[in-house]
Coordinates of C-alpha atoms in Angstrom, one line a residue:
X15 CA 98.5 172.1 -30.6
X16 CA 101.4 174.2 -29.6
X17 CA 103.2 173.6 -26.3
X18 CA 105.4 175.8 -24.2
X19 CA 108.9 175.9 -25.1
X20 CA 111.9 176.4 -23.6
X21 CA 114.1 179.0 -25.4
X22 CA 117.4 179.0 -23.1
X23 CA 118.5 178.2 -19.7
X24 CA 118.2 179.4 -16.5
X25 CA 118.9 181.8 -14.5
X26 CA 117.6 184.1 -17.3
X27 CA 115.2 180.8 -18.6
X28 CA 112.2 182.5 -21.3
X29 CA 109.7 179.8 -22.8
X30 CA 107.5 180.3 -25.7
X31 CA 104.3 179.2 -27.4
X32 CA 101.8 179.8 -30.3
X33 CA 99.0 181.6 -30.0
X34 CA 95.6 178.8 -30.4
X35 CA 93.2 179.3 -32.7
X36 CA 90.9 181.2 -30.0
X37 CA 93.8 183.3 -28.5
X38 CA 94.7 184.0 -32.2
X39 CA 91.1 185.5 -32.9
X40 CA 90.9 187.4 -29.7
X41 CA 95.0 188.7 -30.6
X42 CA 93.4 190.1 -33.8
X43 CA 90.9 191.9 -32.2
X44 CA 93.0 193.5 -30.3
X45 CA 95.7 194.5 -32.9
X46 CA 92.1 196.6 -34.3
X47 CA 92.2 199.8 -31.9
X48 CA 91.6 197.5 -28.4
X49 CA 89.0 196.1 -29.5
X50 CA 87.8 193.3 -27.3
X51 CA 90.0 194.8 -24.3
X52 CA 88.1 194.4 -20.9
X53 CA 88.9 196.0 -17.8
X54 CA 87.7 194.5 -14.1
X55 CA 86.5 197.3 -11.8
X56 CA 86.3 197.4 -7.9
X57 CA 85.4 199.4 -5.9
X58 CA 87.5 198.4 -2.3
X59 CA 87.5 199.1 1.4
X60 CA 89.9 198.9 3.8
X61 CA 89.6 199.4 8.3
X62 CA 91.3 202.6 9.1
X63 CA 93.9 201.1 10.9
X64 CA 95.2 199.2 8.2
X65 CA 94.6 201.6 5.6
X66 CA 98.8 202.7 5.3
X67 CA 99.5 198.9 5.0
X68 CA 97.4 197.7 2.6
X69 CA 98.1 200.9 0.0
X70 CA 101.5 200.9 0.5
X71 CA 103.3 201.2 -3.1
X72 CA 105.9 198.1 -1.9
X73 CA 102.5 196.1 -0.9
X74 CA 100.8 196.6 -4.4
X75 CA 104.1 195.9 -6.5
X76 CA 104.7 192.6 -4.3
X77 CA 100.7 191.8 -4.6
X78 CA 101.0 192.3 -8.8
X79 CA 103.9 190.3 -9.2
X80 CA 102.6 187.5 -7.4
X81 CA 99.9 187.6 -9.6
X82 CA 101.8 187.6 -12.6
X83 CA 104.2 184.7 -11.1
X84 CA 100.9 182.5 -10.3
X85 CA 99.4 183.2 -13.5
X86 CA 102.3 183.8 -16.1
X87 CA 100.4 185.0 -18.9
X88 CA 100.0 188.3 -17.4
X89 CA 103.4 189.0 -17.5
X90 CA 103.9 187.6 -20.8
X91 CA 105.2 189.7 -24.3
X92 CA 103.7 188.6 -27.6
X93 CA 105.5 188.4 -30.5
X94 CA 103.9 188.2 -34.4
X95 CA 105.7 186.1 -36.8
X96 CA 104.5 185.9 -40.2
X97 CA 102.6 182.4 -40.0
X98 CA 101.8 183.3 -36.3
X99 CA 101.7 184.7 -32.6
X100 CA 103.3 183.6 -29.8
X101 CA 103.6 184.2 -26.2
X102 CA 106.6 184.6 -24.8
X103 CA 107.7 184.5 -21.2
X104 CA 110.6 185.4 -19.5
X105 CA 111.0 184.2 -15.9
X106 CA 113.0 187.2 -14.3
X107 CA 110.2 189.5 -15.7
X108 CA 107.6 187.6 -14.2
X109 CA 109.2 188.2 -10.6
X110 CA 109.8 192.3 -10.9
X111 CA 107.6 195.3 -11.0
X112 CA 108.0 196.8 -15.1
X113 CA 107.8 200.2 -15.7
X114 CA 104.4 201.2 -16.7
X115 CA 102.0 197.9 -15.4
X116 CA 101.2 199.9 -12.3
X117 CA 99.6 203.5 -12.2
X118 CA 98.3 205.4 -9.8
X119 CA 95.8 208.3 -9.7
X120 CA 93.4 210.4 -7.6
X121 CA 89.8 210.5 -8.1
X122 CA 87.3 212.8 -6.0
X123 CA 84.2 210.4 -6.1
X124 CA 82.7 207.0 -7.3
X125 CA 81.6 209.0 -10.8
X126 CA 84.6 210.3 -10.9
X127 CA 86.6 207.1 -10.7
X128 CA 83.5 205.1 -13.6
X129 CA 84.3 208.0 -15.8
X130 CA 88.5 207.6 -15.7
X131 CA 87.7 203.3 -16.0
X132 CA 85.2 203.8 -19.1
X133 CA 87.8 206.7 -20.9
X134 CA 90.5 204.1 -19.7
X135 CA 88.3 201.9 -22.0
X136 CA 86.9 203.7 -24.8
X137 CA 90.1 206.1 -25.7
X138 CA 93.2 205.7 -27.0
X139 CA 94.5 202.1 -26.6
X140 CA 96.8 201.7 -23.4
X141 CA 97.6 197.5 -23.7
X142 CA 100.3 196.3 -26.4
X143 CA 102.4 193.6 -27.9
X144 CA 104.8 194.6 -24.5
X145 CA 102.3 194.6 -22.2
X146 CA 98.9 193.0 -22.6
X147 CA 98.0 193.8 -19.1
X148 CA 97.8 197.2 -16.8
X149 CA 96.9 197.3 -13.2
X150 CA 95.4 200.7 -11.8
X151 CA 95.0 201.8 -8.7
X152 CA 93.0 205.2 -8.0
X153 CA 92.9 206.4 -4.9
X154 CA 89.9 208.3 -3.5
X155 CA 90.2 211.4 -1.5
X156 CA 86.8 211.7 -0.4
X157 CA 86.8 208.2 1.2
X158 CA 90.1 208.0 2.3
X159 CA 89.6 204.1 3.2
X160 CA 88.6 203.5 0.0
X161 CA 90.2 202.8 -3.5
X162 CA 89.6 201.6 -6.7
X163 CA 91.2 198.4 -8.4
X164 CA 90.8 198.5 -12.3
X165 CA 92.7 195.8 -14.0
X166 CA 93.0 195.9 -17.8
X167 CA 93.7 193.4 -20.0
X168 CA 93.9 191.9 -23.6
X169 CA 91.0 189.6 -24.0
X170 CA 93.7 187.1 -26.0
X171 CA 95.2 186.3 -22.3
X172 CA 91.4 186.7 -20.2
X173 CA 88.2 186.0 -20.3
X174 CA 85.4 186.6 -18.2
X175 CA 86.0 183.7 -15.6
X176 CA 89.6 184.5 -15.6
X177 CA 88.7 188.3 -14.6
X178 CA 87.0 187.3 -11.5
X179 CA 89.7 185.0 -10.8
X180 CA 92.2 187.1 -10.9
X181 CA 90.1 189.8 -8.9
X182 CA 89.9 187.6 -6.3
X183 CA 93.2 186.3 -6.2
X184 CA 94.8 189.8 -5.9
X185 CA 92.1 190.9 -3.4
X186 CA 92.9 188.5 -1.1
X187 CA 97.2 189.0 -1.7
X188 CA 97.0 192.1 -1.1
X189 CA 95.3 192.0 2.2
X190 CA 98.4 189.1 3.4
X191 CA 100.6 190.7 6.0
X192 CA 102.7 188.0 4.5
X193 CA 104.4 186.9 1.0
X194 CA 101.7 183.9 0.2
X195 CA 103.2 180.2 0.2
X196 CA 105.8 178.8 -2.8
X197 CA 104.5 178.8 -6.4
X198 CA 104.8 175.3 -8.4
X199 CA 107.3 175.4 -10.7
X200 CA 107.0 177.4 -13.6
X201 CA 106.6 174.3 -16.0
X202 CA 103.6 173.2 -13.8
X203 CA 102.5 176.8 -14.3
X204 CA 102.4 177.1 -17.7
X205 CA 101.2 173.7 -18.2
X206 CA 97.8 175.3 -16.9
X207 CA 98.1 178.2 -19.6
X208 CA 97.6 176.2 -22.6
X209 CA 95.1 176.9 -25.3
X210 CA 91.7 175.0 -24.6
X211 CA 91.9 173.9 -28.2
X212 CA 94.3 171.9 -26.9
X213 CA 92.1 170.3 -23.3
X214 CA 89.8 169.0 -25.5
X215 CA 89.1 165.1 -23.9
X216 CA 89.6 163.8 -28.0
X217 CA 93.0 165.9 -28.1
X218 CA 94.7 162.1 -26.5
X219 CA 93.2 160.7 -29.9
X220 CA 95.9 159.5 -32.3
X221 CA 96.2 162.8 -34.8
X222 CA 94.7 161.5 -37.8
X223 CA 91.4 160.7 -35.5
X224 CA 91.4 164.0 -34.2
X225 CA 91.7 165.5 -38.1
X226 CA 88.9 163.8 -39.3
X227 CA 86.9 164.9 -36.2
X228 CA 88.2 168.1 -36.8
X229 CA 86.7 168.0 -40.6
X230 CA 83.5 166.7 -39.1
X231 CA 83.2 169.5 -36.4
X232 CA 83.9 171.8 -39.3
X233 CA 81.2 170.6 -41.9
X234 CA 78.9 170.7 -39.1
X235 CA 79.5 174.2 -37.9
X236 CA 79.3 175.2 -41.5
X237 CA 76.2 174.0 -41.7
X238 CA 74.3 175.2 -39.0
X239 CA 75.4 178.6 -39.8
X240 CA 73.8 177.9 -43.2
X241 CA 70.7 177.9 -42.2
X242 CA 71.6 181.0 -39.9
X243 CA 71.2 183.7 -42.5
X244 CA 69.2 187.1 -42.5
X245 CA 67.8 188.8 -39.3
X246 CA 67.6 192.3 -38.3
X247 CA 68.2 194.5 -35.0
X248 CA 67.5 197.9 -33.2
X249 CA 67.3 200.3 -36.0
X250 CA 71.2 201.4 -36.6
X251 CA 73.8 203.3 -38.9
X252 CA 75.2 200.6 -40.9
X253 CA 77.3 201.5 -43.8
X254 CA 79.8 199.6 -45.8
X255 CA 82.5 200.9 -43.5
X256 CA 81.4 199.9 -40.3
X257 CA 83.0 196.4 -39.9
X258 CA 86.7 198.6 -40.8
X259 CA 85.7 201.4 -38.3
X260 CA 87.1 201.0 -34.4
X261 CA 84.0 200.8 -32.9
X262 CA 83.1 203.8 -29.9
X263 CA 82.0 201.7 -26.6
X264 CA 79.0 203.1 -25.2
X265 CA 77.9 201.3 -21.7
X266 CA 74.9 201.4 -19.5
X267 CA 72.6 200.1 -16.9
X268 CA 70.0 198.8 -14.9
X269 CA 69.3 196.9 -11.5
X270 CA 66.2 195.0 -10.1
X271 CA 66.4 195.5 -5.9
X272 CA 66.9 191.9 -3.9
X273 CA 63.4 190.7 -4.0
X274 CA 62.7 191.1 -6.8
X275 CA 66.2 189.4 -8.2
X276 CA 64.9 186.6 -6.4
X277 CA 62.2 186.1 -7.7
X278 CA 63.0 186.1 -11.3
X279 CA 65.4 183.6 -10.6
X280 CA 62.9 181.7 -8.8
X281 CA 59.9 181.7 -11.2
X282 CA 63.0 180.8 -13.7
X283 CA 63.5 177.6 -12.0
X284 CA 59.3 177.3 -11.5
X285 CA 59.4 176.7 -15.0
X286 CA 61.9 174.6 -15.3
X287 CA 64.6 176.9 -17.2
X288 CA 67.2 179.5 -16.3
X289 CA 67.4 182.8 -16.3
X290 CA 69.8 182.4 -19.6
X291 CA 67.1 180.6 -21.5
X292 CA 64.5 183.6 -20.6
X293 CA 67.3 186.4 -21.7
X294 CA 67.2 186.2 -25.6
X295 CA 63.6 185.6 -25.1
X296 CA 63.0 189.2 -23.4
X297 CA 65.5 190.7 -25.5
X298 CA 63.3 189.8 -28.7
X299 CA 60.0 190.9 -27.1
X300 CA 61.4 194.3 -26.3
X301 CA 62.3 195.0 -29.7
X302 CA 59.0 194.3 -30.8
X303 CA 58.5 196.8 -28.5
X304 CA 61.1 199.3 -29.8
X305 CA 60.0 198.8 -33.5
X306 CA 56.2 198.8 -33.1
X307 CA 56.7 201.9 -31.9
X308 CA 58.7 203.1 -34.4
X309 CA 56.3 202.0 -37.0
X310 CA 53.4 203.2 -35.4
X311 CA 54.5 206.9 -35.3
X312 CA 55.7 206.3 -38.9
X313 CA 59.3 206.2 -38.3
X314 CA 59.8 202.8 -40.2
X315 CA 58.5 202.0 -43.8
X316 CA 55.9 199.4 -44.8
X317 CA 58.6 197.6 -47.1
X318 CA 60.9 197.6 -43.9
X319 CA 58.1 196.6 -41.3
X320 CA 56.8 193.5 -43.6
X321 CA 61.2 192.9 -43.9
X322 CA 61.1 192.8 -39.8
X323 CA 57.9 190.9 -39.3
X324 CA 59.0 187.7 -41.8
X325 CA 62.3 187.4 -40.2
X326 CA 64.1 185.1 -37.7
X327 CA 66.4 185.9 -34.5
X328 CA 69.4 185.0 -33.8
X329 CA 71.7 185.9 -30.0
X330 CA 74.9 185.3 -30.7
X331 CA 75.8 184.2 -27.3
X332 CA 79.9 183.4 -25.1
X333 CA 79.9 179.8 -23.6
X334 CA 81.9 179.0 -20.5
X335 CA 83.9 175.9 -21.6
X336 CA 85.8 174.9 -19.0
X337 CA 83.5 172.3 -17.5
X338 CA 84.1 170.8 -21.1
X339 CA 87.9 170.6 -21.1
X340 CA 90.0 167.8 -20.0
X341 CA 89.6 166.4 -16.3
X342 CA 93.3 166.0 -15.7
X343 CA 94.2 169.6 -16.2
X344 CA 90.8 170.6 -14.5
X345 CA 92.5 169.5 -11.5
X346 CA 95.3 170.4 -11.9
X347 CA 94.1 173.7 -11.2
X348 CA 93.3 174.1 -14.5
X349 CA 89.7 175.8 -13.4
X350 CA 91.3 178.5 -11.4
X351 CA 93.6 179.2 -13.9
X352 CA 93.8 182.6 -16.0
X353 CA 93.5 182.4 -19.7
X354 CA 90.9 181.8 -22.5
X355 CA 88.2 179.0 -22.6
X356 CA 85.2 180.3 -24.3
X357 CA 83.1 179.0 -27.3
X358 CA 80.9 181.4 -29.2
X359 CA 77.6 180.1 -30.6
X360 CA 74.0 181.4 -31.9
X361 CA 71.0 180.5 -30.7
X362 CA 67.6 181.6 -33.6
X363 CA 64.6 182.6 -32.2
X364 CA 61.6 182.4 -34.4
X365 CA 60.4 185.9 -36.3
X366 CA 59.0 188.6 -34.2
X367 CA 56.9 187.9 -31.7
X368 CA 53.2 190.0 -32.9
X369 CA 50.3 188.3 -31.2
X370 CA 47.4 190.1 -31.2
X371 CA 49.3 192.9 -33.0
X372 CA 49.6 191.2 -36.3
X373 CA 47.6 193.6 -38.0
X374 CA 48.9 196.6 -36.7
X375 CA 49.1 200.2 -38.9
X376 CA 51.1 203.7 -38.2
X377 CA 48.1 205.5 -35.9
X378 CA 47.1 202.1 -34.0
X379 CA 47.4 202.2 -29.8
X380 CA 51.0 200.3 -29.2
X381 CA 50.4 197.0 -28.1
X382 CA 51.3 195.6 -24.2
X383 CA 53.3 192.8 -24.2
X384 CA 50.7 190.0 -23.0
X385 CA 48.8 191.3 -26.8
X386 CA 52.7 191.1 -28.3
X387 CA 53.6 187.5 -26.4
X388 CA 51.2 185.5 -24.4
X389 CA 52.8 184.1 -20.9
X390 CA 52.2 180.4 -22.5
X391 CA 53.9 182.4 -25.6
X392 CA 57.0 183.1 -23.6
X393 CA 57.3 180.0 -22.2
X394 CA 57.8 178.2 -25.4
X395 CA 59.9 180.0 -27.1
X396 CA 62.0 180.0 -23.7
X397 CA 62.2 176.6 -24.2
X398 CA 63.5 176.6 -27.7
X399 CA 66.1 178.5 -26.5
X400 CA 66.6 175.8 -23.6
X401 CA 66.0 172.5 -26.3
X402 CA 69.0 174.6 -28.8
X403 CA 72.0 175.2 -25.6
X404 CA 71.1 171.5 -24.8
X405 CA 71.0 170.2 -28.1
X406 CA 74.5 172.0 -28.9
X407 CA 76.3 170.7 -25.5
X408 CA 75.3 167.4 -25.7
X409 CA 76.4 166.9 -29.0
X410 CA 79.1 164.4 -29.5
X411 CA 80.4 167.2 -31.6
X412 CA 80.2 170.0 -29.6
X413 CA 83.5 171.1 -28.9
X414 CA 84.8 170.1 -32.6
X415 CA 82.3 172.1 -34.0
X416 CA 83.1 175.1 -32.0
X417 CA 86.7 174.9 -33.2
X418 CA 85.5 174.4 -36.8
X419 CA 84.4 178.1 -36.6
X420 CA 87.6 179.5 -35.2
X421 CA 90.1 179.3 -38.4
X422 CA 87.4 181.9 -40.2
X423 CA 86.8 184.2 -37.8
X424 CA 90.8 184.5 -37.1
X425 CA 91.1 185.2 -40.7
X426 CA 88.6 187.5 -40.6
X427 CA 89.4 189.8 -38.2
X428 CA 92.9 189.6 -39.3
X429 CA 92.0 190.7 -42.3
X430 CA 90.3 193.7 -41.1
X431 CA 92.8 195.2 -38.8
X432 CA 95.3 194.6 -42.1
X433 CA 93.2 196.4 -44.4
X434 CA 92.7 199.2 -41.6
X435 CA 96.1 199.8 -41.4
X436 CA 96.4 200.0 -45.3
X437 CA 93.7 202.6 -44.7
X438 CA 95.5 204.8 -42.2
X439 CA 99.7 204.3 -43.1
X440 CA 97.8 205.3 -47.1
X441 CA 95.6 208.4 -45.5
X442 CA 93.3 206.4 -48.1
X443 CA 89.8 207.1 -45.2
X444 CA 87.7 207.5 -48.2
X445 CA 85.4 204.6 -47.7
X446 CA 82.1 204.4 -48.5
X447 CA 79.2 205.6 -45.6
X448 CA 76.1 205.4 -46.9
X449 CA 73.4 203.5 -44.8
X450 CA 72.4 199.8 -46.2
X451 CA 68.5 199.2 -45.9
X452 CA 67.7 196.8 -43.1
X453 CA 67.3 194.2 -46.0
X454 CA 70.7 194.5 -47.8
X455 CA 72.4 193.8 -44.4
X456 CA 70.6 190.5 -44.3
X457 CA 71.5 189.5 -48.0
X458 CA 73.9 186.3 -48.0
X459 CA 75.1 187.2 -44.0
X460 CA 73.7 186.9 -40.8
X461 CA 72.5 189.7 -38.8
X462 CA 72.5 189.2 -35.3
X463 CA 69.9 190.3 -33.1
X464 CA 72.6 190.7 -30.4
X465 CA 74.8 190.1 -28.6
X466 CA 74.6 188.1 -25.1
X467 CA 75.2 186.6 -22.1
X468 CA 73.8 185.5 -18.7
X469 CA 76.9 184.9 -17.1
X470 CA 76.3 181.2 -17.6
X471 CA 77.8 178.5 -15.8
X472 CA 81.0 179.1 -13.4
X473 CA 83.0 177.5 -10.2
X474 CA 83.5 179.3 -7.1
X475 CA 87.0 179.8 -5.4
X476 CA 86.5 176.4 -3.4
X477 CA 86.2 174.4 -6.7
X478 CA 82.8 173.5 -6.2
X479 CA 80.5 174.1 -9.1
X480 CA 77.8 176.9 -9.1
X481 CA 75.3 178.0 -11.7
X482 CA 74.7 180.7 -11.6
X483 CA 70.6 180.2 -12.4
X484 CA 70.6 178.0 -10.0
X485 CA 70.9 179.9 -6.6
X486 CA 70.7 183.9 -6.7
X487 CA 72.5 184.2 -3.1
X488 CA 75.5 182.1 -4.2
X489 CA 76.4 183.0 -7.8
X490 CA 79.2 186.1 -8.7
X491 CA 79.2 186.4 -4.6
X492 CA 80.9 183.2 -4.1
X493 CA 83.6 183.3 -7.9
X494 CA 84.7 187.0 -5.9
X495 CA 84.2 186.6 -2.4
X496 CA 83.4 190.2 -0.6
X497 CA 85.6 190.0 2.7
X498 CA 89.5 189.5 2.7
X499 CA 91.8 188.0 3.9
X500 CA 89.9 184.6 2.4
X501 CA 91.9 182.3 5.7
X502 CA 89.3 181.9 8.8
X503 CA 92.2 182.4 10.8
X504 CA 92.4 186.5 10.3
X505 CA 89.2 188.8 10.6
X506 CA 89.1 190.6 7.9
X507 CA 89.3 194.0 7.0
X508 CA 89.8 194.5 3.2
X509 CA 86.1 194.2 1.5
X510 CA 84.6 194.5 -2.0
X511 CA 82.4 197.1 -2.5
X512 CA 81.7 197.2 -5.4
X513 CA 82.3 195.3 -8.9
X514 CA 82.4 195.1 -13.0
X515 CA 83.6 194.9 -16.0
X516 CA 83.3 197.0 -18.6
X517 CA 84.8 195.8 -22.7
X518 CA 85.6 198.0 -25.4
X519 CA 82.9 197.1 -28.5
X520 CA 83.5 195.3 -32.0
X521 CA 82.7 197.3 -34.5
X522 CA 78.6 197.8 -35.0
X523 CA 78.1 195.4 -31.7
X524 CA 75.6 195.1 -29.4
X525 CA 76.1 193.2 -26.4
X526 CA 73.3 192.5 -23.5
X527 CA 74.7 191.4 -20.6
X528 CA 72.8 190.5 -17.2
X529 CA 74.6 189.3 -13.5
X530 CA 73.8 188.8 -10.4
X531 CA 75.8 189.8 -6.6
X532 CA 74.8 190.5 -3.8
X533 CA 71.5 189.1 -4.8
X534 CA 70.7 191.8 -7.0
X535 CA 70.3 191.2 -11.0
X536 CA 71.8 193.4 -13.2
X537 CA 71.8 193.7 -16.8
X538 CA 73.7 195.7 -18.6
X539 CA 74.3 196.9 -22.7
X540 CA 77.6 197.5 -24.2
X541 CA 77.4 199.2 -28.0
X542 CA 79.1 200.7 -30.9
X543 CA 78.4 204.3 -30.4
X544 CA 79.0 205.1 -34.0
X545 CA 76.4 202.7 -35.2
X546 CA 73.6 203.3 -32.3
X547 CA 71.6 205.8 -30.7
X548 CA 72.3 206.2 -27.2
X549 CA 68.5 206.9 -27.1
X550 CA 67.3 203.8 -28.5
X551 CA 70.0 202.0 -26.7
X552 CA 68.5 203.3 -23.9
X553 CA 64.5 202.6 -24.8
X554 CA 65.4 198.9 -25.6
X555 CA 66.7 198.7 -22.2
X556 CA 64.4 200.3 -20.8
X557 CA 61.5 197.6 -22.6
X558 CA 63.8 194.6 -21.2
X559 CA 63.7 195.6 -17.9
X560 CA 60.0 196.0 -18.4
X561 CA 59.4 192.7 -20.0
X562 CA 61.6 190.5 -17.0
X563 CA 58.6 192.8 -15.1
X564 CA 56.1 191.3 -16.5
X565 CA 57.1 187.4 -17.6
X566 CA 58.9 186.7 -15.1
X567 CA 57.4 188.7 -11.8
X568 CA 54.0 189.4 -13.0
X569 CA 51.0 186.7 -12.1
X570 CA 49.9 185.1 -15.7

C-alpha cells in the first residue's frame, strides 16, 4: 500500500499519496454528482459577552487553518492519473486560508438554516478535487448569540467518526483565546492519514503472505456474496436507468423522549443485545407492515406477494474499523485522526415475518405487530443478527474479507461515473426508464432491504472506549461534548445545542440510521427521491418507531 512521498523541499514542501481501495471507491462516488458527500451541521450558542470574539472572521480563519494543519487531508487536493488517484498536500496551503474554503451567510430561523443545509447536500455539488472540504458559517438574525457551523466534506477524506472529531476540534479551537500548542511535524501528522488497508495487523507480514491472505479473503468474501442473492425492499420505482441517474436526496427523522430512549437501550441490554442487533429486525417487521397494508388494499398483486413472502431480507451496514487496526497507529493518535476507516458488510434475516397472518387475503383486517412476529420470535431474529455480526468480526480473515470486496466496488462506481459522463458529453440521455418488476430486480443480484447503522462502536475524546449501545447517557455526547473550551481552567461559554449529519444518497439508496445524543434516541432515513415516494418512506419510519415501542418498551 502506497505511503506519503515528498515531492519537493522546504519551504514549499509537497507530499503525495495514492488513495487506498476504500478511499478510491468513495472518490468515484463523489465524482458521480457528489454521491456520499456529507455535511456535519451544528447549532452553536455563545455567551453574549463573547460573541464578537468567537464570530470574528479572523478567529474563524485561525480555527479552520489550525484544523487543516492538524488534519492535512482537509487541505489536500486530488489528482487523477490514468491508473490511480492521488492525494496531494501542499504544506503552505495548510498554513493559509484558501479562497472559497469559508463562506458566511445569514439566516433568520432554525428552519431556514435546515433548508440551507439540505440544499447544500441536494443541490449542485459544492466540493471538488481542488477543494474537498468547505466550511459554512450561518449567522442567525433572530438569535444574535447563535450561529450554525456546517462542515461539508467529501467522503474520500473522512467518515462518520472523523466528522465528529472535526466538529469537536473546531468547537474547541474556536473557543480558545490563544493559539493551540505546536503540532507534531507534518510527516508525523501525515503518518496518521494513511489508508486503512495498510493498517491491518497483518500488514506487518511479508509481502507473499499478505498476498495469500488477501486472496483468501477475496474468495471468502465472494462465497459469502453468492449466498446473499435476491431480496426485496420498500415499493419503489427502479429502472435500468436508476444506477446511472444521480440521486435526489431526501431526509426525515423521528426522536424518542429521554425516558423512552433510556428504556429501549436498557431493554436491549436486558436481553444481551445491542440496539444495533435489534435495529434491522425493527426495520424488517416495519416493512412487513407496509407491504401487508398494500396487499390488503389490492395494491400488490398475488404473484408479487408470493415472491416477497419467500425472499430473505438483507441489510447492508458500515462497520467502524478503528478498533481493529494497528495498535501502534492507535496509540500514536490514530483513533483521533481524520480519514476513512470503515468497512461494509451485509446481514441477512429470514423471509418477511407474517406469523399468524401467513394466509392473508385482500380485504382482511390489518395484522398487529405481535401477530406478525411474537416477542420471542423478535428476540430470536435479533440474536440471528448478533451471531452474524459476532461471527464476522471474530473471523480470522475479517479484515481481509472486507478488503476483498473493495476492488470490485471501486471498479463498479468508477464505471458508473464514466458511463454517466459519456452520456452527458454526448447528449445521449435516452436510457430505458421502464420500471423493473420486483422479482426481476432480484435476478442474479442482491436487493438490499435497506442500508443502516446504529452508530456503533466509537471512542470518546479522552481515548477510552465507548460502545454507543452500552450506555445511552455516554454516547455521542462524549464523542462531541456540549460545552467549550474543553479545558477545566476556563468556564465554558460556547455550547453545542444541536448537531447532526446529512449525506447525499447513492442512486436507489434507502438508509435507516440511528444515533443517540442528550439521552435521546434518534431514527433517520436518507433516501433517493427518484426511486422511493416520500409518503412510503414516512409510513415506514412511523412503523419502525411503532415496532420499537412494541418490542422494546411494552412488556412481553
